[in-house]
Coordinates of C-alpha atoms in Angstrom, one line a residue:
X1379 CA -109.4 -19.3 47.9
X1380 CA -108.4 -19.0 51.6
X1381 CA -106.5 -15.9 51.2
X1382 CA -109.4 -14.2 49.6
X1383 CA -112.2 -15.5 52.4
X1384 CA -109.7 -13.6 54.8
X1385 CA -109.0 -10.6 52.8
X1386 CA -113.3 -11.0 52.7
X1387 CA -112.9 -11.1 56.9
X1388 CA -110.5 -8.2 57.4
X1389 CA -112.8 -6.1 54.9
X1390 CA -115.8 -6.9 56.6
X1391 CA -114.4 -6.2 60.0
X1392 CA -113.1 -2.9 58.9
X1393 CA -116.7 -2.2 58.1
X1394 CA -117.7 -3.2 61.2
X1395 CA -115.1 -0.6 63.0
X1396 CA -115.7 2.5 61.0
X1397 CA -119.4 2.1 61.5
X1398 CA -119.0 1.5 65.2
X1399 CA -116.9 4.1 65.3
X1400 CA -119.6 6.6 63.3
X1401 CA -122.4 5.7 65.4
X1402 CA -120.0 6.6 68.7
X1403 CA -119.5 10.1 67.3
X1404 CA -123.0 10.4 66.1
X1405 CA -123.8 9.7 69.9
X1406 CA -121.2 12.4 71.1
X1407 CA -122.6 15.2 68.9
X1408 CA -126.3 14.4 69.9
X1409 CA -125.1 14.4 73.9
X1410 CA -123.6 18.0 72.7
X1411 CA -126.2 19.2 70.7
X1412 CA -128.9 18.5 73.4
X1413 CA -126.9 19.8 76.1
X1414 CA -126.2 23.0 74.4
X1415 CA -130.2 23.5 73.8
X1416 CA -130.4 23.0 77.5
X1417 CA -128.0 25.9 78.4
X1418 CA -129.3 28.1 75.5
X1419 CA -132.9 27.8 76.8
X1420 CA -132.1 28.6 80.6
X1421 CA -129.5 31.6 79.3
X1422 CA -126.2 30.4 80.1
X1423 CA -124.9 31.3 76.5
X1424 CA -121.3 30.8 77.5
X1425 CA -122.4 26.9 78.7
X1426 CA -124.4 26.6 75.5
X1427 CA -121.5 28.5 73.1
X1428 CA -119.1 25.7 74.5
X1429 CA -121.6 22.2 74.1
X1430 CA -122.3 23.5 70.4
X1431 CA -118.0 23.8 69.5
X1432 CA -118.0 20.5 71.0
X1433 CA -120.6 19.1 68.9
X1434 CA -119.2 20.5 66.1
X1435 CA -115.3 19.0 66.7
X1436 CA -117.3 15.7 67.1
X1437 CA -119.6 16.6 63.5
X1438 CA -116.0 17.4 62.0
X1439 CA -115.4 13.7 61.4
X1440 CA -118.7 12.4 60.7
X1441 CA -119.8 13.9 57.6
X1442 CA -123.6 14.9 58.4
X1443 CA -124.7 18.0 56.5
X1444 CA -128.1 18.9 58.0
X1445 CA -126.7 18.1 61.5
X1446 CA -123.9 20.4 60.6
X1447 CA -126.0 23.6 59.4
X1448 CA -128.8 22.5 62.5
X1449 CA -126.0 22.5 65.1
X1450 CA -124.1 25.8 63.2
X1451 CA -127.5 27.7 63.9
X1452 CA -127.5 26.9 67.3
X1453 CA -124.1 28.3 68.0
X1454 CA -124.5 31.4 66.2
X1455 CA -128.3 32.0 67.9
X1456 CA -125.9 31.6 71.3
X1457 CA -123.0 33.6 70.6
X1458 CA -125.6 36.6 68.9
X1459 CA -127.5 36.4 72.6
X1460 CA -124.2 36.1 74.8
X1461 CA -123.6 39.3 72.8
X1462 CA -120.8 38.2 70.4
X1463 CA -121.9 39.2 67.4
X1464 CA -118.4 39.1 65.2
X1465 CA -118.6 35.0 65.7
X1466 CA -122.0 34.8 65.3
X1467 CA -122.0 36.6 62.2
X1468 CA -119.0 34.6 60.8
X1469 CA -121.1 31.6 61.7
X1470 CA -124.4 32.9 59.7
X1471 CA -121.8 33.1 56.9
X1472 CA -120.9 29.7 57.1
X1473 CA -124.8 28.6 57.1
X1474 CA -125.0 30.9 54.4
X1475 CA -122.5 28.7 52.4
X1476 CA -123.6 25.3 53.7
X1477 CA -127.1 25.4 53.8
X1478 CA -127.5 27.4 50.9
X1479 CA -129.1 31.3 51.0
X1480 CA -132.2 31.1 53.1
X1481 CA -133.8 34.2 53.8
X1482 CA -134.1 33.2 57.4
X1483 CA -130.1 33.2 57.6
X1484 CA -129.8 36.1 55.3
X1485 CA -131.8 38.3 58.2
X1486 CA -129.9 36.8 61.1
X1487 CA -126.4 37.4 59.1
X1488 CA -127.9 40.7 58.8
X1489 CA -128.9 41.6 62.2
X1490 CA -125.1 40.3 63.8
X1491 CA -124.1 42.9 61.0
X1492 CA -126.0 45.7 62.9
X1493 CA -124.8 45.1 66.2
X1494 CA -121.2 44.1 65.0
X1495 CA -120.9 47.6 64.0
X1496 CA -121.0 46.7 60.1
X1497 CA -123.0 49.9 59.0
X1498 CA -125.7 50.0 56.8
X1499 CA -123.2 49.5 54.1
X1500 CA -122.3 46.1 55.8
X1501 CA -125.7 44.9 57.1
X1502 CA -128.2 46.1 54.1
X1503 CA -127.3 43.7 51.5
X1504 CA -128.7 40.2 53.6
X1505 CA -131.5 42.3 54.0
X1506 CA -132.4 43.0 50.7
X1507 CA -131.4 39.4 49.5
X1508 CA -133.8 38.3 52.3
X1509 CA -135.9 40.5 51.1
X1510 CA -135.9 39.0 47.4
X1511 CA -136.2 36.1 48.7
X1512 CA -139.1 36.1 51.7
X1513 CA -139.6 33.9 54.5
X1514 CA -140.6 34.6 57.8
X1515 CA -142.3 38.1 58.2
X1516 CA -141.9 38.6 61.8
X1517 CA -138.1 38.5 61.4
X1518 CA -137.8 40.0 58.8
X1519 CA -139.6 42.9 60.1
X1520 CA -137.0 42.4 63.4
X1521 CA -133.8 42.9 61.0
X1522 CA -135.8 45.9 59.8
X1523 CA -136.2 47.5 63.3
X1524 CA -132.4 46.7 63.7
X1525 CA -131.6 48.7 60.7
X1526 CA -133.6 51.8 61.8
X1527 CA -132.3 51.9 64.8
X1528 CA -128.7 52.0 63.5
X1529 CA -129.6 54.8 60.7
X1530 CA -131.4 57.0 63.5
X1531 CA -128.4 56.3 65.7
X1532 CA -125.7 57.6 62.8
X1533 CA -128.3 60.0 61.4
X1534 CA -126.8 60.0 57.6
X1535 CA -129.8 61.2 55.3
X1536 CA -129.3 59.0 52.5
X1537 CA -129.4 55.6 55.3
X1538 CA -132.3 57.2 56.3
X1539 CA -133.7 57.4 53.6
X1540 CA -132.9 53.9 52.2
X1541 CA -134.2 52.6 55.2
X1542 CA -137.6 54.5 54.7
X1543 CA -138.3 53.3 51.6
X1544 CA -138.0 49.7 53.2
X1545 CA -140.7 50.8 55.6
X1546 CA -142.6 52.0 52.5
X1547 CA -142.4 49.3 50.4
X1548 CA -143.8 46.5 53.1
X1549 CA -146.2 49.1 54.6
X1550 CA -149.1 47.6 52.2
X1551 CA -148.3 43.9 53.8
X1552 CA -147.9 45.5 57.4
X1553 CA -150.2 48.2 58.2
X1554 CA -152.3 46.4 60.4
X1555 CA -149.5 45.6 62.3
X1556 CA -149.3 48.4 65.7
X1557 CA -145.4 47.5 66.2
X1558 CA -144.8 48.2 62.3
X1559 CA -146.6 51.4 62.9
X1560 CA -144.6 53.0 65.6
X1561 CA -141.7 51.8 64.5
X1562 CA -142.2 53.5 60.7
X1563 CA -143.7 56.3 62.7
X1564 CA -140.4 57.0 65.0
X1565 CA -138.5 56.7 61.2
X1566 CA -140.5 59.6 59.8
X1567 CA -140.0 61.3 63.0
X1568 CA -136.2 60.9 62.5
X1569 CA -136.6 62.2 59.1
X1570 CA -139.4 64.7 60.2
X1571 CA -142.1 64.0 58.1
X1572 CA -144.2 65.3 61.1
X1573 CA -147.4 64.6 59.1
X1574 CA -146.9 60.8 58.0
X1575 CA -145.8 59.9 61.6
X1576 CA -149.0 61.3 62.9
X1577 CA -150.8 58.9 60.5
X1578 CA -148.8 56.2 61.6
X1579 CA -150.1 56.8 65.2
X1580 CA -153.2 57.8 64.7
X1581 CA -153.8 54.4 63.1
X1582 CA -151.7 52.3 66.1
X1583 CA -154.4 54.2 68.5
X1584 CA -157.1 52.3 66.4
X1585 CA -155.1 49.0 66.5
X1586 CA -154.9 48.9 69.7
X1587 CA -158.1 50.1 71.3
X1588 CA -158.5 47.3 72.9
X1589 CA -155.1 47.8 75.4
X1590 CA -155.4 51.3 77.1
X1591 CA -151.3 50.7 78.1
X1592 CA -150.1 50.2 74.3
X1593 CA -152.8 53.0 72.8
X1594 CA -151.0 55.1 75.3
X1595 CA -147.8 54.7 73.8
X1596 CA -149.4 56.0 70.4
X1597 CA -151.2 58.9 72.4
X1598 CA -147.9 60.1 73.7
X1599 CA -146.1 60.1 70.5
X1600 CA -148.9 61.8 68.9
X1601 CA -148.5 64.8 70.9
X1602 CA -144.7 64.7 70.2
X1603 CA -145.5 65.0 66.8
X1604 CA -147.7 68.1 67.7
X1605 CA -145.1 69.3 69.5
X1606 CA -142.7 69.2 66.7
X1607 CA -145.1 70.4 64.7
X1608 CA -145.4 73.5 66.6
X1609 CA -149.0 72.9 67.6
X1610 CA -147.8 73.6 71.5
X1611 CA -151.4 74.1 72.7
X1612 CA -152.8 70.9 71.6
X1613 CA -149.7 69.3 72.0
X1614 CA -149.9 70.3 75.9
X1615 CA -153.8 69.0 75.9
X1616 CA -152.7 65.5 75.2
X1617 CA -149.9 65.4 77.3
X1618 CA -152.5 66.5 80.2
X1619 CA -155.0 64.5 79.4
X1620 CA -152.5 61.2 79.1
X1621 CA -151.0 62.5 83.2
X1622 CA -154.7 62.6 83.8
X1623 CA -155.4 59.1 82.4
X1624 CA -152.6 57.5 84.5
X1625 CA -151.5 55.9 81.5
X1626 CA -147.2 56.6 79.7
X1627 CA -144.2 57.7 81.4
X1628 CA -145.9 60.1 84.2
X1629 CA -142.3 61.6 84.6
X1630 CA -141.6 62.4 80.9
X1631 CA -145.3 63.6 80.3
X1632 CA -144.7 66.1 83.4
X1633 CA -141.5 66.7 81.9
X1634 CA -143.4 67.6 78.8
X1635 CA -146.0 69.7 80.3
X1636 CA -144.0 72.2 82.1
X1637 CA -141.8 72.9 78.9
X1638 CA -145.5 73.2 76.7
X1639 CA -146.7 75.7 79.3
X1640 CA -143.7 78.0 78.5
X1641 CA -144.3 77.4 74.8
X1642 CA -148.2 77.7 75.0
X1643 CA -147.8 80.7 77.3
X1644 CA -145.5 82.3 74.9
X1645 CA -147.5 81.7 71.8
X1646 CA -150.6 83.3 73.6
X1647 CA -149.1 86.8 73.7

């Protein structure tokens, strides 16, 4: 009877170890965690990077999931903004395994793609999975951007083409959106559909009526599009009347004009 009330003692002090020694690391990755958050939101990535490893050597032996894929996030938001995208995309993977296929981690996996160099080929399929799956529209529509830029970057037809169709497909959801807009209209541009992309600014104008500084960003591409489109005269009327406005990039408008004068002159005779 004695030998079992002490084997009862040794037990119950055991307990009393391992969970005093569970609630010291619990304490460690907290003091981690919220130090990292500290760095992260005054920009010292590298600071922040550094708190979030330690927090996760601490996690390592104490067996909290949602801490683990809350603390994972972190890191891989702080390497993506320090500019180390290879990590941070290795790190969306693991969220992607251990907190299960969320379109929010499918968009970020996808986005460290794009600037790790992945290619389309690399970076599309989050995207569409995110896609399939929704979420949050503002970044989604981010990862979007991302991809666009990188298909007008390498200029391939068929990723420009892929990536137009994205545009078409949310356009429905998105065309009272201005940023949508001239994004999908610098797209069509790249794939010079002169005549969409003048849509696509002709409706940011409307949108944004109400801020002469954006509407003159819409202005000005308009009479790129007029340009491209070979309508020099007209084209060279906007541009004037945006210098004259005081509104845009007075430097690339002049820049503008004195080419359209050439063109306009030329036309004439």
């Amino acid at each position: 009877m004695r030998k079992t009330r002490e084997i009862g003692i040794v037990i119950v002090l055991s307990l009393v170890l391992l969970l005093s020694g569970c609630s010291e690391r619990r304490k460690a990755v907290q003091k981690y965690r919220s130090l990292g958050i500290t760095e992260l939101q005054k920009e010292n990535y590298e600071a922040a990077i550094d708190a979030f490893r330690h927090a996760m050597d601490y996690y390592g032996t104490a067996h909290q999931d949602k801490e683990e894929a809350d603390i994972l996030s972190y890191l891989a938001e702080a390497e993506y903004r320090a500019g180390k995208y290879e990590e941070a995309l290795e790190h969306y993977e693991q969220l992607l395994r251990k907190g299960g296929r969320k379109a929010a981690y499918l968009d970020l996996a996808c986005a460290a793609a794009v600037k790790a160099g992945k290619g389309m080929e690399g970076a599309l399929p989050y995207y569409e999975e995110a896609e399939k799956k929704g979420g949050d529209r503002e970044l989604h529509l981010e990862t979007l951007y991302l991809l666009a830029e990188s298909a007008r970057s390498g200029g391939a037809a068929d990723e420009l083409e892929t990536v137009r169709a994205a545009y078409e497909k949310l356009y429905p959801s998105a065309k009272e959106d201005s940023r949508f807009l001239l994004h999908y209209g610098d797209l069509l541009v790249s794939v010079k559909k002169w005549d969409e992309a003048f849509a696509m600014y002709e409706a940011g104008e409307t949108l944004t009526a109400a801020d002469a500084a954006q509407q003159a960003v819409f202005r000005q591409r308009e009479a790129i599009c007029q340009e491209y489109r070979g309508e020099y005269a007209d084209a060279l009327m906007r541009f004037t009347a945006l210098l004259e406005s005081g509104q845009g990039n007075r430097e690339e408008i002049e820049h503008e004009i004195a080419f359209l004068k050439t063109r306009a002159e030329g036309s004439d005779g």
